[in-house]
XYZ file of C-alpha atoms in Angstrom:
570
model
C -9.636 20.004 -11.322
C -8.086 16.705 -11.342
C -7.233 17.022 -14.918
C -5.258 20.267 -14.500
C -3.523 18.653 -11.393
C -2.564 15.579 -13.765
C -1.508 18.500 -16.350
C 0.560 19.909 -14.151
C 2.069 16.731 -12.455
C 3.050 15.875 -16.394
C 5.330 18.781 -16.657
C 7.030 18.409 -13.820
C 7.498 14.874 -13.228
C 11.162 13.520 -14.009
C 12.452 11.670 -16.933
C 12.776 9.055 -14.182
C 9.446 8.200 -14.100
C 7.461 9.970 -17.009
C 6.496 8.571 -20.236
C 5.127 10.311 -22.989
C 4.055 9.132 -26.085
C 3.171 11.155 -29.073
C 0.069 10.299 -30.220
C 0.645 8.614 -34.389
C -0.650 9.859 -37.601
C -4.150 10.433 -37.936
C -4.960 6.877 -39.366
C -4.673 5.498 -36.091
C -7.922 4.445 -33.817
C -8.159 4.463 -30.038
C -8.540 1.324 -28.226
C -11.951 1.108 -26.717
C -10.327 -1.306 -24.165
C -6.731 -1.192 -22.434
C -5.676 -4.158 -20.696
C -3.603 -3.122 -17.258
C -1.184 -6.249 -15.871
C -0.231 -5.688 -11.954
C 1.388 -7.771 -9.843
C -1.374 -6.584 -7.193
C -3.650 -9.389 -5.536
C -7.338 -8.283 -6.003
C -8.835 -9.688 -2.143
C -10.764 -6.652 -0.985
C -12.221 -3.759 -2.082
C -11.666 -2.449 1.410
C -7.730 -0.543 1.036
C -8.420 0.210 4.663
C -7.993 -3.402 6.020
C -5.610 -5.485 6.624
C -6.587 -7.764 3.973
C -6.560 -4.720 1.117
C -3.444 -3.076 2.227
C -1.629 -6.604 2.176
C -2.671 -7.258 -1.127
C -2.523 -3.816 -2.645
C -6.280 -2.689 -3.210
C -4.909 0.563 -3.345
C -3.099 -0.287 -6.744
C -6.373 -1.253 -8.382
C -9.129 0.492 -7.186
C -7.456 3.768 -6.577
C -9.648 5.278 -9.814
C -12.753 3.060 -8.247
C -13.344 4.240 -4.944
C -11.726 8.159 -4.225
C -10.553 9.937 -1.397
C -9.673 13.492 -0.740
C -5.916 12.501 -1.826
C -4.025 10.272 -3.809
C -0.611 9.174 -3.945
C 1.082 10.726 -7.003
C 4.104 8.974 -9.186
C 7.036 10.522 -7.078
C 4.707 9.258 -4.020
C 3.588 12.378 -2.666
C -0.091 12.920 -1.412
C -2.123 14.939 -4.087
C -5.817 16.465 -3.812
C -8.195 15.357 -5.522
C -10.258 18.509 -5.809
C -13.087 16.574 -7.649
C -14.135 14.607 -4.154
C -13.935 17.886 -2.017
C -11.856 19.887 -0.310
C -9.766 19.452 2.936
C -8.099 22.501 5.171
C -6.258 22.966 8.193
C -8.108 25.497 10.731
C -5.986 27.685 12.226
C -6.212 27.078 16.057
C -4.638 26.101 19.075
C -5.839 22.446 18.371
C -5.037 20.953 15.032
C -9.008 21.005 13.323
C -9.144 19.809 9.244
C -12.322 20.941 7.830
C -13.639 18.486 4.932
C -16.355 19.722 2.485
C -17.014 16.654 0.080
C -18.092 18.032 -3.820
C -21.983 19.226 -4.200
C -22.263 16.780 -6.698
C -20.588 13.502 -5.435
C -23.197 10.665 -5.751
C -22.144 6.905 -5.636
C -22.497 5.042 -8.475
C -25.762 3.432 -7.126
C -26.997 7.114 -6.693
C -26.510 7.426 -3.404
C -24.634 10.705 -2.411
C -21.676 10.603 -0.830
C -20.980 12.088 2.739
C -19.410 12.547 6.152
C -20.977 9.413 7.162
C -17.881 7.561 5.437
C -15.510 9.155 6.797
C -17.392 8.498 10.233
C -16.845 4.923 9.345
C -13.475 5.531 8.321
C -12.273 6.758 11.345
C -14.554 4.603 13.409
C -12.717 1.555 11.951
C -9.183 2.958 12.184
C -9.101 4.781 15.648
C -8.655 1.469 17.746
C -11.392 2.418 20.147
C -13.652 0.204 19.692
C -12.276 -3.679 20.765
C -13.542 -6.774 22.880
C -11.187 -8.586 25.665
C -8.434 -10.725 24.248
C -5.860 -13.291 25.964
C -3.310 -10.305 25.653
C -5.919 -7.506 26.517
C -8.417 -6.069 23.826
C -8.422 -6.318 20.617
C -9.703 -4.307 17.853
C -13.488 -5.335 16.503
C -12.358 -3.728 12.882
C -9.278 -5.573 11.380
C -7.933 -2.601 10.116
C -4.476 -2.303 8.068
C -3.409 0.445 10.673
C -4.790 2.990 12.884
C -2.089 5.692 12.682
C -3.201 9.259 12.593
C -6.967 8.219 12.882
C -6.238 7.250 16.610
C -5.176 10.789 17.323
C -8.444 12.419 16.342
C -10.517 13.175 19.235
C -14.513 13.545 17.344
C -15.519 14.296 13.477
C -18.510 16.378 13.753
C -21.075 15.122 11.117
C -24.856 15.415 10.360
C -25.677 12.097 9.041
C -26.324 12.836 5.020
C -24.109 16.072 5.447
C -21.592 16.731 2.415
C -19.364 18.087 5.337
C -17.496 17.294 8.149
C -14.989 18.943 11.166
C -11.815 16.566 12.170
C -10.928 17.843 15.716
C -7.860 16.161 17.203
C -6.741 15.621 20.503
C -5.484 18.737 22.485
C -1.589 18.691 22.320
C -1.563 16.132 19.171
C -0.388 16.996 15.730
C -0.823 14.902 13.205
C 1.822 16.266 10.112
C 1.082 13.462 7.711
C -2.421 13.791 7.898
C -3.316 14.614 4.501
C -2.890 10.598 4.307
C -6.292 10.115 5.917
C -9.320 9.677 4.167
C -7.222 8.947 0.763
C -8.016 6.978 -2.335
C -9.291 2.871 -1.968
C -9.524 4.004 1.461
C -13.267 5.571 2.371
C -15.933 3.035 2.156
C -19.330 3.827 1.231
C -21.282 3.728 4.487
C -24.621 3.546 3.814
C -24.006 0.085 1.868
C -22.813 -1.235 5.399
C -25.794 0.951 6.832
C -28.001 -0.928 4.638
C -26.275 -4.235 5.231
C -26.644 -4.213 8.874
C -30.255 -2.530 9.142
C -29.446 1.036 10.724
C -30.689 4.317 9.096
C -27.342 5.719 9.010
C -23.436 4.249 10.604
C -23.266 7.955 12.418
C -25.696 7.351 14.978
C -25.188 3.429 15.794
C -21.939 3.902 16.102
C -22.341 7.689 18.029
C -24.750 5.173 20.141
C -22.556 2.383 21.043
C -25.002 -0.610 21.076
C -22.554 -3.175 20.991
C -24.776 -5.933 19.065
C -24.915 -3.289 15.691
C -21.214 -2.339 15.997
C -20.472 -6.193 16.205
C -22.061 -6.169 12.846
C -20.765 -3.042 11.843
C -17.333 -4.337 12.036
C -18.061 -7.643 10.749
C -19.360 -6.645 7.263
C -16.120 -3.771 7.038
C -14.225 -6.551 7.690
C -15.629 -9.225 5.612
C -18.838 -7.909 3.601
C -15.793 -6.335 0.929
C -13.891 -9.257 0.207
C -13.438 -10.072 -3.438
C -13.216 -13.936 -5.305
C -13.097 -13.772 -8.959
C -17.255 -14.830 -10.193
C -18.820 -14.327 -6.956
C -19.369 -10.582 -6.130
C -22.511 -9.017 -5.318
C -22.363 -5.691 -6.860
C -24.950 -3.753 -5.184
C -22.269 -4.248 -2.278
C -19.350 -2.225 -4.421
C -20.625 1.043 -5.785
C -17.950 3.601 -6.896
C -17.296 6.976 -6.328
C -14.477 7.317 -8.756
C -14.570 7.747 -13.198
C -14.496 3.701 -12.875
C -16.929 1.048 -11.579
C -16.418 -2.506 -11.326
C -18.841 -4.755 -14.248
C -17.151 -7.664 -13.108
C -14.512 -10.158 -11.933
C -13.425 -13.450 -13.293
C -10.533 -15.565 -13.709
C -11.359 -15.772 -17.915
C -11.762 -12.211 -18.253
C -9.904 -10.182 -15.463
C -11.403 -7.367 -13.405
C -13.376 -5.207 -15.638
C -13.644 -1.771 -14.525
C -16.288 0.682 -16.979
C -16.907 3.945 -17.015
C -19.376 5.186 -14.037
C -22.061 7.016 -15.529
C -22.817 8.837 -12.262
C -19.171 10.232 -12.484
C -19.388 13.866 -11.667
C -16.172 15.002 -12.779
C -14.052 14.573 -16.312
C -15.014 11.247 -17.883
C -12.976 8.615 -17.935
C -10.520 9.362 -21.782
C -11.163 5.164 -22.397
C -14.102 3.536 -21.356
C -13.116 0.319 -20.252
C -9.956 -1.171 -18.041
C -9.317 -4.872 -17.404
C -6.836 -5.312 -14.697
C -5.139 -8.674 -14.772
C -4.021 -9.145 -10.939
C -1.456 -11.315 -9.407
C -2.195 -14.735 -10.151
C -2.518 -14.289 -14.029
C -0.173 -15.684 -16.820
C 1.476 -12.175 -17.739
C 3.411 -13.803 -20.101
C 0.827 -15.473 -22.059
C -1.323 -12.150 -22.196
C 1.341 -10.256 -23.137
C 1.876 -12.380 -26.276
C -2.073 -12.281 -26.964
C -1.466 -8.653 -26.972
C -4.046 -8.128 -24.702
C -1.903 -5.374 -22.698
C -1.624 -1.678 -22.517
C 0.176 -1.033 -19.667
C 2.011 -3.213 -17.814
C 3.591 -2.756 -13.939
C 5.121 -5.742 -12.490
C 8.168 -6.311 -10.199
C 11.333 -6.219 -12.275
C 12.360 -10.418 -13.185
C 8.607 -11.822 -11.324
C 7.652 -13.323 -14.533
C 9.861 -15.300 -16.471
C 10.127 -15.257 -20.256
C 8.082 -11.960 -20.184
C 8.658 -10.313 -23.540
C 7.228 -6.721 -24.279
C 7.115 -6.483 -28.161
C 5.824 -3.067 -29.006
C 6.205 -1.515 -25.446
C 8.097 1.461 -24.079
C 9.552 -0.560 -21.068
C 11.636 1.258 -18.054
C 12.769 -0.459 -15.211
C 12.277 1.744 -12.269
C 13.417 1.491 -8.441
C 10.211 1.854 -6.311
C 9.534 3.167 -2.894
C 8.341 -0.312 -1.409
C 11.237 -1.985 0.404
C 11.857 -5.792 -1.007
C 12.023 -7.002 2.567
C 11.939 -10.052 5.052
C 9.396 -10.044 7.566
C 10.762 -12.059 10.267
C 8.294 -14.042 13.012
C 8.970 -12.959 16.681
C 8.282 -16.178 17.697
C 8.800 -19.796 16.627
C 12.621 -20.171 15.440
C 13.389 -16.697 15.258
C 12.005 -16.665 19.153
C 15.520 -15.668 20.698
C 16.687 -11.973 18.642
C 20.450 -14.178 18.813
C 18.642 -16.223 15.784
C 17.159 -13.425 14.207
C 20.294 -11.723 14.065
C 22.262 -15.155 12.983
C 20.057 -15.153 9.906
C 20.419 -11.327 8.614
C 24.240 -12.035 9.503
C 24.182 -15.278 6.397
C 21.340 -13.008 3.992
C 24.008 -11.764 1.454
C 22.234 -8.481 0.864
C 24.922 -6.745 -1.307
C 24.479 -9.793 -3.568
C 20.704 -9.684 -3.590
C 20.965 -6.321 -4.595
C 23.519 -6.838 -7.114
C 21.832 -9.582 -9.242
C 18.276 -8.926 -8.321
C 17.596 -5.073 -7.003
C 19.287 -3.112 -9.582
C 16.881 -0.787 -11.682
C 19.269 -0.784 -15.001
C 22.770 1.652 -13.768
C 22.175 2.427 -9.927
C 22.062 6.478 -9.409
C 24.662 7.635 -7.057
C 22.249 8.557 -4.330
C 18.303 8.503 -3.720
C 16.128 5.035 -4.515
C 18.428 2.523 -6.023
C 21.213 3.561 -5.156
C 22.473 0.529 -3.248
C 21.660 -2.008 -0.617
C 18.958 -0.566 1.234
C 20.150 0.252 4.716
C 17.388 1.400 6.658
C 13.511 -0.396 7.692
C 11.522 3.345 7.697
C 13.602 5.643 6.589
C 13.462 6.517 2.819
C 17.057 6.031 1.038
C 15.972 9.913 -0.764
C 15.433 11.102 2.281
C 17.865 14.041 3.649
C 18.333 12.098 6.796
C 19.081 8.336 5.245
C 23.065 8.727 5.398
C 22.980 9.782 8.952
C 21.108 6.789 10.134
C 21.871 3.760 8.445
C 24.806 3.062 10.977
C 22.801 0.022 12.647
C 23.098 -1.914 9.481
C 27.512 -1.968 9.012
C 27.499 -5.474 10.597
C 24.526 -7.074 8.165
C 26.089 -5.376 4.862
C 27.012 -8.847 3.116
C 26.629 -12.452 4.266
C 29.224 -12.907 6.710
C 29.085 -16.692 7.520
C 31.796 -17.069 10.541
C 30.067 -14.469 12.560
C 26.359 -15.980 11.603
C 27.876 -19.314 12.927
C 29.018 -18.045 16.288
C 25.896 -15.835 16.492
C 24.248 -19.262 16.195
C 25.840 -21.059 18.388
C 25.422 -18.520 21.531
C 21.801 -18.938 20.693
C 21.593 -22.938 21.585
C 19.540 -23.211 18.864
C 21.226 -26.313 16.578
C 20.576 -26.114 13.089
C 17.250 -24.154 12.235
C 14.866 -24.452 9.245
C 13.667 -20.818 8.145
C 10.406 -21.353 5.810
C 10.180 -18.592 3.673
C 6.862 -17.313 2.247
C 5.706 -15.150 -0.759
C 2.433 -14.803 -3.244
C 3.884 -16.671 -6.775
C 4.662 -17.689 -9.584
C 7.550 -15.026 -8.926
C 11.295 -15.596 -10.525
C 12.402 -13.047 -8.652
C 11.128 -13.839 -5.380
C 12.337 -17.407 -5.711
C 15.753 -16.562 -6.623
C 15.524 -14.439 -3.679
C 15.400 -17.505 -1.452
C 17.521 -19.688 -3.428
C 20.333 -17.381 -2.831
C 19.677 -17.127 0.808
C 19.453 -20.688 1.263
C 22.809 -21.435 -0.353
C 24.329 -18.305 1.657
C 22.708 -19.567 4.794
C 24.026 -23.490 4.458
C 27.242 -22.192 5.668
C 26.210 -21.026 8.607
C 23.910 -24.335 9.595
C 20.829 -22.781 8.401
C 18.432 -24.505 6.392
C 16.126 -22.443 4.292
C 12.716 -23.460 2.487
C 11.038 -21.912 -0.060
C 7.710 -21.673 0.743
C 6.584 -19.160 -2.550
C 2.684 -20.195 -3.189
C -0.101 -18.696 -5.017
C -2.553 -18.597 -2.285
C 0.087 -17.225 -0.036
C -0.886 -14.395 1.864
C 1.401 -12.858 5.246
C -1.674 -14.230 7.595
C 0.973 -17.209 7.097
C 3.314 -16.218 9.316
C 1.216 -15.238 12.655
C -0.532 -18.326 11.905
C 2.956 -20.018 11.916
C 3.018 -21.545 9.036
C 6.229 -20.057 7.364
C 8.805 -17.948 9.176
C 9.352 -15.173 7.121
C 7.405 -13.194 4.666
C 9.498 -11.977 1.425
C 7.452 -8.797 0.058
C 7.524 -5.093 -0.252
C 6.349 -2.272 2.279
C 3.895 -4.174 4.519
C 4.388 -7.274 2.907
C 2.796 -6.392 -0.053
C 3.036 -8.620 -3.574
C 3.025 -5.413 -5.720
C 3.297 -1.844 -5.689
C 3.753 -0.359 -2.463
C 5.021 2.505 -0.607
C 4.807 6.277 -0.526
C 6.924 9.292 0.243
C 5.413 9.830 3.097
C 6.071 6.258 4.906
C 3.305 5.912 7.086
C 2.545 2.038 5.978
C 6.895 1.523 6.690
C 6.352 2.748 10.046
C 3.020 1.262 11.059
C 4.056 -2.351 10.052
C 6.149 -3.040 12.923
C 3.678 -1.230 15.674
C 2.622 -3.616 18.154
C -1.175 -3.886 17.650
C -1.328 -3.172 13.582
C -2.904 -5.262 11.442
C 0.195 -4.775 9.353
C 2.860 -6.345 12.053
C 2.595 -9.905 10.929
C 5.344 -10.865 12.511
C 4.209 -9.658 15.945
C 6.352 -7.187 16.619
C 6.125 -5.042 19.987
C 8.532 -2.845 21.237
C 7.056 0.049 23.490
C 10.054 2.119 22.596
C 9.936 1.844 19.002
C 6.211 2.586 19.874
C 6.744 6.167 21.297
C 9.006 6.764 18.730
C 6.626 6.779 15.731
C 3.796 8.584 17.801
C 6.514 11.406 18.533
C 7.878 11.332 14.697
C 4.353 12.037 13.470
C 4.372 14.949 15.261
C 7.696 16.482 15.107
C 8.384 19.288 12.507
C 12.047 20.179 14.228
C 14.529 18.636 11.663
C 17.264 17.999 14.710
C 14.705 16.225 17.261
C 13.640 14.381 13.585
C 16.908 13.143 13.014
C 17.768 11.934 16.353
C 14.198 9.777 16.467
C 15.070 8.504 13.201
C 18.582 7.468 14.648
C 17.056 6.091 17.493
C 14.424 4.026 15.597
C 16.869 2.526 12.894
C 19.379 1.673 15.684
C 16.549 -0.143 17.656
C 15.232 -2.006 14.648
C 18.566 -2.955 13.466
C 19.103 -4.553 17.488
C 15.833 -6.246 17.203
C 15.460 -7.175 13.501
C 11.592 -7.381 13.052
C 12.757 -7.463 9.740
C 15.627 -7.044 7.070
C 15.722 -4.598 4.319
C 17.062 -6.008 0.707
C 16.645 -3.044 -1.622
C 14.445 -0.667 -3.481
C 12.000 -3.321 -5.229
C 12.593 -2.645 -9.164
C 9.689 -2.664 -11.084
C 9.366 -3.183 -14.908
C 6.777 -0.132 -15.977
C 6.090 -0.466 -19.604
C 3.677 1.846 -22.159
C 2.562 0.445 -25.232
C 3.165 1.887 -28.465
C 0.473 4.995 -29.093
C 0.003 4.902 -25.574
C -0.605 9.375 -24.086
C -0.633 10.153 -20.967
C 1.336 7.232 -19.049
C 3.477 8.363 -16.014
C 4.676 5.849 -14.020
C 3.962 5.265 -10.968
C 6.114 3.306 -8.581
C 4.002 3.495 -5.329
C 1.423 2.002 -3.398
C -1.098 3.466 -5.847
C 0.656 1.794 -9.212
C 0.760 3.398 -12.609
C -3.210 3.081 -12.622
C -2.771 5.898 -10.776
C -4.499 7.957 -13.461
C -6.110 5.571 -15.710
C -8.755 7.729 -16.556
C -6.381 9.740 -18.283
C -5.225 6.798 -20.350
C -6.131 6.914 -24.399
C -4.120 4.314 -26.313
C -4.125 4.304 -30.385
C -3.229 1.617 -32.713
């Protein structure tokens, strides 16, 4: 059960990132409502886009719509035993066998089943496109397609509660228990219902490409979210929480889902204040709980009556550079990282309190995929000795052996963020030197679409360009973000070597062959420079007072990891 895996996770997790609060005396009430501030941008409902991944769905409605894992507070993939089960077959051919829960019904009462994860992998695998200027492109505009393009068929019944994941003969995927996880399967027969079919198993099994078309459209579109204009027969749950509704007043309400078949959500109601909300002035209405924000984003935030940690994360603060535009020739690309002063980025703005020796935090981060925990980190981080600290003379010749005179570098990131803008106002004044001009160009309605569309240069945001919590142990978004084709490579990105490199990584489970990809990747990304690595993002995690059961959780999934679990007296 979900509960005794939450139990469990308790016990063990670190000091690092566990909070526990004893519940008070006896005199004390819970809350009927917690109120839950993320720096997440609430777009899509759809994690599996590149719209919901970019925004960090997965923060949000990770309680809301389930998978058969979810990404735990140290980052690791968990099972979530309540949606079903999922197995390896033994077998020459790497088979996963999926049996979704008896019980599982949608909060509309429609039963879950193989048919979404037919649509899941349907959207993800890449094979179904139409002809592009560059060749085809994808008809789903999904976040990425890695692992899901290496599975060969899912046999499904329509209606079935289970399913058979056959991959391709010779592949192995080792991450794969990050398919079909949490904000990531969509309920199929709502885009069944939206586009007229009985069921998505056959019309896409038949490949009539009008219905596909349509198919695609509404996964791509048919989930996007503005505050006070959602249809909700369109967003059914499958998780302890449903969505009542979404406003700029009152926040995203999330409620208990009646049709919840496992342990009921411990408080009934959530109201998630995304990105875009005054933090400040709802922390002083004391209308928080639980608050999980990038460390300095919001200025003259003051938790009275909190348990507050400041916590290195596992999304990279990072610049996504264009490929194009200024940054064009690699000789600019590499002029710019030369003037970013990342030691003193890290040093005012990417500390998480006293830096640990080793592991997250532990300095300027050194490496675009690798994580700085990882075992292999120290042995690969040798592409980034000449982009340690701003080095302005060689920026300036770098420059100048482009023929490019004097560049403007806009600068793009979701605000109001302190942090973020300090960010750039330190690379700007680092960057003068060197006969760089850079522009902040920090808006709300920023979103990394901005920089294929060319309107800013570089993106400043975490793993995948995300405003919030992002990242996971297991690094697959890290790695798919610069892939040529992802929806996730906003800058454009494509190097065919890099390219084989990942494919091979996800495959390889001998720790020397590992190391010398890894070595191999980091050296070609730090020749390239797609983009350039600040540090651990550090995020401010904070518990009110008679708040049980908080962990923190500095991932892609947020400290709403387990929300149901969440009871808060006063």
């Amino acid at each position: 059960m979900r509960r005794s895996t939450i139990r469990l996770i308790t016990v063990l997790a670190t000091a690092a990132v566990t909070t526990s609060v004893v519940a008070g005396c006896s005199t004390k009430n819970q809350v009927p409502s917690i109120g839950y501030a993320v720096d997440a941008a609430v777009a899509s409902y759809n994690g599996a886009s590149t719209l919901g991944a970019s925004s960090g769905t997965a923060a949000v409605f990770g309680r809301v719509l389930t998978g058969f894992f979810y990404t735990g507070p140290d980052g690791q993939q968990v099972a979530d035993t309540d949606v079903g089960t999922a197995k390896e077959v033994p077998g020459e051919t790497q088979t996963v066998q999926y049996r979704l829960n008896p019980d599982g019904v949608y909060s509309d009462a429609v039963k879950t089943s193989c048919d979404d994860l037919v649509l899941a992998w349907s959207a993800r695998s890449g094979k179904y496109t139409r002809p592009g200027e560059r060749g085809p492109v994808s008809l789903f505009d999904a976040a990425s397609t890695a692992g899901y393009d290496e599975i060969e068929r899912i046999d499904c019944q329509p209606g079935s509660k289970d399913a058979t994941v056959v991959f391709r003969p010779g592949k192995h995927y080792l991450p794969w228990r990050t398919l079909f996880s949490a904000a990531e399967v969509m309920p199929a027969h709502v885009v069944a219902q939206a586009v007229g079919v009985p069921n998505v198993v056959d019309a896409l099994q038949t490949g009539d490409g009008a219905v596909i078309d349509r198919i695609a459209d509404f996964w791509n579109n048919g989930w996007t979210m503005k505050p006070g204009e959602l249809d909700l027969t369109k967003f059914p749950s499958s998780g302890p929480y449903r969505i009542e509704s979404f406003s700029v007043k009152d926040g995203l309400v999330l409620v208990a889902n009646e049709k919840w078949w496992g342990d009921p959500p411990e408080t009934k109601r959530i109201v998630v204040w995304p990105k875009g909300t005054d933090f400040a002035a709802k922390a002083g209405e004391n209308a928080l709980g639980v608050v999980d924000l990038g460390a300095g984003s919001v200025a003259d935030l003051k938790l009275e009556g909190f348990d507050e940690q400041i916590l290195p994360s596992r999304s990279a603060e990072q610049l996504v550079l264009a490929t194009g535009g200024v940054f064009s020739q690699v000789e600019v690309r590499r002029a710019f990282a030369q003037c970013v002063p990342r030691q003193a980025l890290f040093d005012t703005l990417g500390k998480a309190g006293e830096p640990a020796k080793h592991g997250l935090g532990a300095g300027v981060l050194n490496a675009h995929v690798v994580q700085q925990d990882s075992l292999y980190y120290p042995a690969v981080i040798g592409g980034a000795e000449r982009y340690r600290g701003a080095d302005i003379p060689a920026a300036t010749a770098t420059l100048a052996s482009s023929g490019t005179a004097r560049p403007t570098v806009r600068i793009g990131y979701q605000g109001p963020d302190a942090r973020r803008a300090q960010t750039v106002a330190m690379i700007a004044d680092s960057c003068r030197g060197a006969g760089i001009t850079v522009v902040d160009a920090g808006a709300p309605d920023f979103t990394p679409l901005k920089l294929p569309e060319g309107a800013v240069d570089a993106v400043l945001g975490g793993t995948g360009a995300v405003p919030g919590p992002a990242g996971s142990s297991a690094g697959v978004v890290a790695f798919a973000a610069l892939r040529a084709g992802s929806g996730l490579d906003f800058g454009g990105f494509a190097n065919g070597r890099y390219d084989a490199i990942t494919d091979q990584l996800a495959g390889e489970a001998n720790s020397t062959a590992t190391l010398n990809l890894l070595t191999e990747a980091e050296n070609l990304l730090w020749a390239q420079l797609p983009s350039i690595p600040l540090f651990a993002t550090p995020r401010v995690i904070a518990f009110g007072h008679g708040m049980q059961n908080g962990i923190a959780g500095p991932t892609q999934a947020g400290t709403g990891w387990n929300m149901d679990r969440w009871v808060l007296q006063r």
